[in-house]
PDB file of C-alpha atoms in Angstrom:
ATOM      1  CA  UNK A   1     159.746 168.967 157.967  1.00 87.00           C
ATOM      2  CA  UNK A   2     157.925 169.471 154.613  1.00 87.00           C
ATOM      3  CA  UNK A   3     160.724 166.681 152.993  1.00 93.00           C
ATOM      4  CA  UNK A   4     159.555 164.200 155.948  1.00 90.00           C
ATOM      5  CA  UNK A   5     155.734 164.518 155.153  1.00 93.00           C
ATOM      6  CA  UNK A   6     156.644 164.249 151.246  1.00 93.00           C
ATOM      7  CA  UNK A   7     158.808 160.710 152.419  1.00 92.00           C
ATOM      8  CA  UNK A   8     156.091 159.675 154.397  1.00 92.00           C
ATOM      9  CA  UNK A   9     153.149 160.316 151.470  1.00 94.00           C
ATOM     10  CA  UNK A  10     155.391 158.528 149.249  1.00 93.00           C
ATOM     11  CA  UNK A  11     155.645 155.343 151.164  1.00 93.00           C
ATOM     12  CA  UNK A  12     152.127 155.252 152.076  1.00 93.00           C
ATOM     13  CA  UNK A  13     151.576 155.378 148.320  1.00 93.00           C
ATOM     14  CA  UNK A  14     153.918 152.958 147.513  1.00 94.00           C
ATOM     15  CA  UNK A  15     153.007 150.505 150.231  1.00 92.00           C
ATOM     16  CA  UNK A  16     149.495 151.151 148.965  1.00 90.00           C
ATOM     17  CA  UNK A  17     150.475 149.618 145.275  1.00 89.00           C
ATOM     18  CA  UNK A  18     151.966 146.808 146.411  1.00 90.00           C
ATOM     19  CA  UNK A  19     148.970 145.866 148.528  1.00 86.00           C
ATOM     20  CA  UNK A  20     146.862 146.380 145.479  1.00 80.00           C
ATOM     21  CA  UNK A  21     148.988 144.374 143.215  1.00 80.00           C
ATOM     22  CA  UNK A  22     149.175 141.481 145.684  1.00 79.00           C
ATOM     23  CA  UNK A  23     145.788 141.612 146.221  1.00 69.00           C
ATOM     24  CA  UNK A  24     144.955 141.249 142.075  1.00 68.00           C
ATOM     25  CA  UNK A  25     147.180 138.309 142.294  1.00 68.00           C
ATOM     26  CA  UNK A  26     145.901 136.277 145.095  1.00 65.00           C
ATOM     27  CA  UNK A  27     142.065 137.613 144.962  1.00 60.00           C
ATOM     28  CA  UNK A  28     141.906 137.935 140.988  1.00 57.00           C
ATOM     29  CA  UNK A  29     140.433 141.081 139.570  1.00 56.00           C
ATOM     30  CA  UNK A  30     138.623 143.045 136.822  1.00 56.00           C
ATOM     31  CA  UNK A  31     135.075 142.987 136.161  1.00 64.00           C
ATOM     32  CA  UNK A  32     134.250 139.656 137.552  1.00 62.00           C
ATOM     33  CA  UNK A  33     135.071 138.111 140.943  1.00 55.00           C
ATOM     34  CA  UNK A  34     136.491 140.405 142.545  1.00 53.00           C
ATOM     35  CA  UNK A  35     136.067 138.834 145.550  1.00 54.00           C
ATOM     36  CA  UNK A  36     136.958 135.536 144.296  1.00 57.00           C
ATOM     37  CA  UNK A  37     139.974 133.687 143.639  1.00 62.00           C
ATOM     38  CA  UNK A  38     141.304 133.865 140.390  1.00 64.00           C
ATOM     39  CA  UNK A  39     139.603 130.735 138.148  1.00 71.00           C
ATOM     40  CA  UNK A  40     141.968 128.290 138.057  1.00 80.00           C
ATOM     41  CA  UNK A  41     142.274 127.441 133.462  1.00 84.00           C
ATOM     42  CA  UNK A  42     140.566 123.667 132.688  1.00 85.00           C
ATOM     43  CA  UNK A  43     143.246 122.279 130.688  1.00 86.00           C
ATOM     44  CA  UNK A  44     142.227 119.549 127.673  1.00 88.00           C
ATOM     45  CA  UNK A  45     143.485 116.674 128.381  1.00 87.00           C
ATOM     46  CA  UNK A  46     144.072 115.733 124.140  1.00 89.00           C
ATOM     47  CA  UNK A  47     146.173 119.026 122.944  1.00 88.00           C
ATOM     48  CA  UNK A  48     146.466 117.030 119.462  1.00 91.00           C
ATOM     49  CA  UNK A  49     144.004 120.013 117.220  1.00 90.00           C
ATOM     50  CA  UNK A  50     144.582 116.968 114.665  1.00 92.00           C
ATOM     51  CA  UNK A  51     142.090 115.649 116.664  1.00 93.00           C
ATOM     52  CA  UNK A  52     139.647 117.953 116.352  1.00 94.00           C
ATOM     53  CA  UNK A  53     138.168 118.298 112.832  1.00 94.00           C
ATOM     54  CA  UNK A  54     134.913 119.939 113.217  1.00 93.00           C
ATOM     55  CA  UNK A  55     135.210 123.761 114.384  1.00 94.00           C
ATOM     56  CA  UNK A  56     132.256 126.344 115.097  1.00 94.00           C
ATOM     57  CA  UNK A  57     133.192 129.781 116.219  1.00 94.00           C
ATOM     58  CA  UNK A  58     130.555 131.729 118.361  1.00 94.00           C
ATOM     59  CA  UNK A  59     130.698 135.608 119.319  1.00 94.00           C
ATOM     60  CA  UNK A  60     130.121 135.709 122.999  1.00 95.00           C
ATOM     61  CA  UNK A  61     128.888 139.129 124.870  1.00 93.00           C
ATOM     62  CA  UNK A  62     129.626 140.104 128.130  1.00 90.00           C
ATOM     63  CA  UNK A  63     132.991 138.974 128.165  1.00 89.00           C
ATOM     64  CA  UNK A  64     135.365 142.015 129.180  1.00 86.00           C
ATOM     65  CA  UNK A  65     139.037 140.411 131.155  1.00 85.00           C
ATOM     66  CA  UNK A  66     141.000 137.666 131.407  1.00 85.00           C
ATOM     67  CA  UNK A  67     138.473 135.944 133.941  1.00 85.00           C
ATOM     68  CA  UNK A  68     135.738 136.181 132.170  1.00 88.00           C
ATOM     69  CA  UNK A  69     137.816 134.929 129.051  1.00 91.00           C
ATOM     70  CA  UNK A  70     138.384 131.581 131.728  1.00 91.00           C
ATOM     71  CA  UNK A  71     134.830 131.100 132.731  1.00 92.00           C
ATOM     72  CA  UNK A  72     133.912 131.212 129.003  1.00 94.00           C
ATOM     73  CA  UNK A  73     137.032 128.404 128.394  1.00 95.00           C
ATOM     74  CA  UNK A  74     136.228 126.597 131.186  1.00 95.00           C
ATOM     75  CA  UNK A  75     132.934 125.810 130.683  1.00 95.00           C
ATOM     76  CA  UNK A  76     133.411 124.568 126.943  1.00 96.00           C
ATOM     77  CA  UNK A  77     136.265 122.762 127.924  1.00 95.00           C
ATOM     78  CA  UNK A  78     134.323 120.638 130.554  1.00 95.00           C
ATOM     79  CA  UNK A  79     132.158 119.453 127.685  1.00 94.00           C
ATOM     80  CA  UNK A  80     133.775 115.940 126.428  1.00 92.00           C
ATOM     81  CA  UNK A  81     135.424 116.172 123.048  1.00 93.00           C
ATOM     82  CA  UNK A  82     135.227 120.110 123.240  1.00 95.00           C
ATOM     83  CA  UNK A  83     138.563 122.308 123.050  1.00 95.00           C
ATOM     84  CA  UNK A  84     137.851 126.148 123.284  1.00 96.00           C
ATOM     85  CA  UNK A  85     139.841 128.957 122.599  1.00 95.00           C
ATOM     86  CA  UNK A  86     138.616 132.681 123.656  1.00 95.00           C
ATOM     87  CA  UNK A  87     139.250 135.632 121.539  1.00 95.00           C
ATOM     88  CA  UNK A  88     138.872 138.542 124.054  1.00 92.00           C
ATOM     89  CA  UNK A  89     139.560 141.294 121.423  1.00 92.00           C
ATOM     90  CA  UNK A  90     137.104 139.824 118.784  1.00 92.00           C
ATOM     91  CA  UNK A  91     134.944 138.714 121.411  1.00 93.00           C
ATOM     92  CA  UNK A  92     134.315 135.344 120.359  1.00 95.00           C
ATOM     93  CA  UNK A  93     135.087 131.524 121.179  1.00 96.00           C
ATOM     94  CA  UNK A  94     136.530 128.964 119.100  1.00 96.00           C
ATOM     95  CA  UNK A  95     135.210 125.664 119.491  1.00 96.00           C
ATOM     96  CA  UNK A  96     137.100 122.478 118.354  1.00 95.00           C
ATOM     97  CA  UNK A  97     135.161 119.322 118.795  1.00 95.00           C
ATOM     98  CA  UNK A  98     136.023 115.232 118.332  1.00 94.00           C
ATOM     99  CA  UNK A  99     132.555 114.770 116.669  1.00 92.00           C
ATOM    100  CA  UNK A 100     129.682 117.458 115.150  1.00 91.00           C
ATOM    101  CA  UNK A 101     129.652 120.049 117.558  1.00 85.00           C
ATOM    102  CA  UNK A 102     126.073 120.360 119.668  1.00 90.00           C
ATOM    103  CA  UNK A 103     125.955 124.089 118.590  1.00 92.00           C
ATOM    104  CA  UNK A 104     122.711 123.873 121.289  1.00 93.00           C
ATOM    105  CA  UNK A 105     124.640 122.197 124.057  1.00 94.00           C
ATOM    106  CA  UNK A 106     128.254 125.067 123.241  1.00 95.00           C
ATOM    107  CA  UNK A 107     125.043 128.070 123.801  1.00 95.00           C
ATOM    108  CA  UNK A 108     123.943 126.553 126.895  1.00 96.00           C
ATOM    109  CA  UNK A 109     127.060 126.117 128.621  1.00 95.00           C
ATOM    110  CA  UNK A 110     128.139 129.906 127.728  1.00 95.00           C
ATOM    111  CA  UNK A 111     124.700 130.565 128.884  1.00 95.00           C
ATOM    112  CA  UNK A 112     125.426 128.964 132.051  1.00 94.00           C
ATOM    113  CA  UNK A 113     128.659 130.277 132.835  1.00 92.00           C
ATOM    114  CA  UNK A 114     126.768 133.703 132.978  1.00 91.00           C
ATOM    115  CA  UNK A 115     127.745 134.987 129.072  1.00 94.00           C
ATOM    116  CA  UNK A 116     125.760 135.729 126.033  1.00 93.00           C
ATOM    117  CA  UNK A 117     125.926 133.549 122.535  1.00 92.00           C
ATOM    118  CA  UNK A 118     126.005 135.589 119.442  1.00 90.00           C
ATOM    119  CA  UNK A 119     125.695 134.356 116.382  1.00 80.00           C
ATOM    120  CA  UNK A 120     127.892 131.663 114.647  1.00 77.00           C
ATOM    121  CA  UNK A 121     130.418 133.080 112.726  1.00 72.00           C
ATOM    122  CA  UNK A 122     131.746 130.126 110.996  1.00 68.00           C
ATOM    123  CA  UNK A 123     131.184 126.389 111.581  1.00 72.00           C
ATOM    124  CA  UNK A 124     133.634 123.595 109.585  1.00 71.00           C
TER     125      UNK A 124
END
């Protein structure tokens, strides 16, 4: 009897995982948007960083998974001539731009995507 409850703990357990894992996947996860289906990544449409010459880097607070690492991306990447890159560890965004970047117009689309500029790092 005691082996039958121990089975039947175990596979509510297990069952329980999977349903958690699946859930991650489909529903997203982590700090932000829970709820929400995971952010689908804006992709660039010119991946040439020859391209790009000018290059600010930004730290960015508030940023703490993968999906907030995407909002942060997404919204630079939006911006025309803009390629972004999001260090999550260092907590800062690279910015590649076409032309001089709009340091004003990068802080106000962080802004807007719910995330707070730091200072710049390094601009090129």
């Amino acid at each position: 009897m005691a082996t039958v409850i121990i089975v039947l703990i175990l596979l509510a357990l297990v069952g329980y995982g999977i349903y958690s894992f699946v859930h991650h996947l489909t529903r997203g996860g982590g700090c932000c948007g829970e709820r929400d289906a995971a952010v689908k990544k804006v992709k660039v449409e010119d991946r040439n960083k020859a391209h790009y010459p000018h290059t600010l880097v930004l730290g960015v607070d508030g940023m703490t998974c993968q999906n907030c690492q995407r909002h942060v991306e997404n919204a630079l990447n939006v911006l025309p001539g803009t390629w972004a890159a999001v260090d999550l560890v260092a907590r800062s965004v690279t910015v590649l731009t076409k032309d001089e970047a709009d340091e004003d117009a990068i802080r106000q689309a962080i802004r807007d995507a719910g995330y707070l500029p730091l200072r710049t790092t390094s601009k090129t």
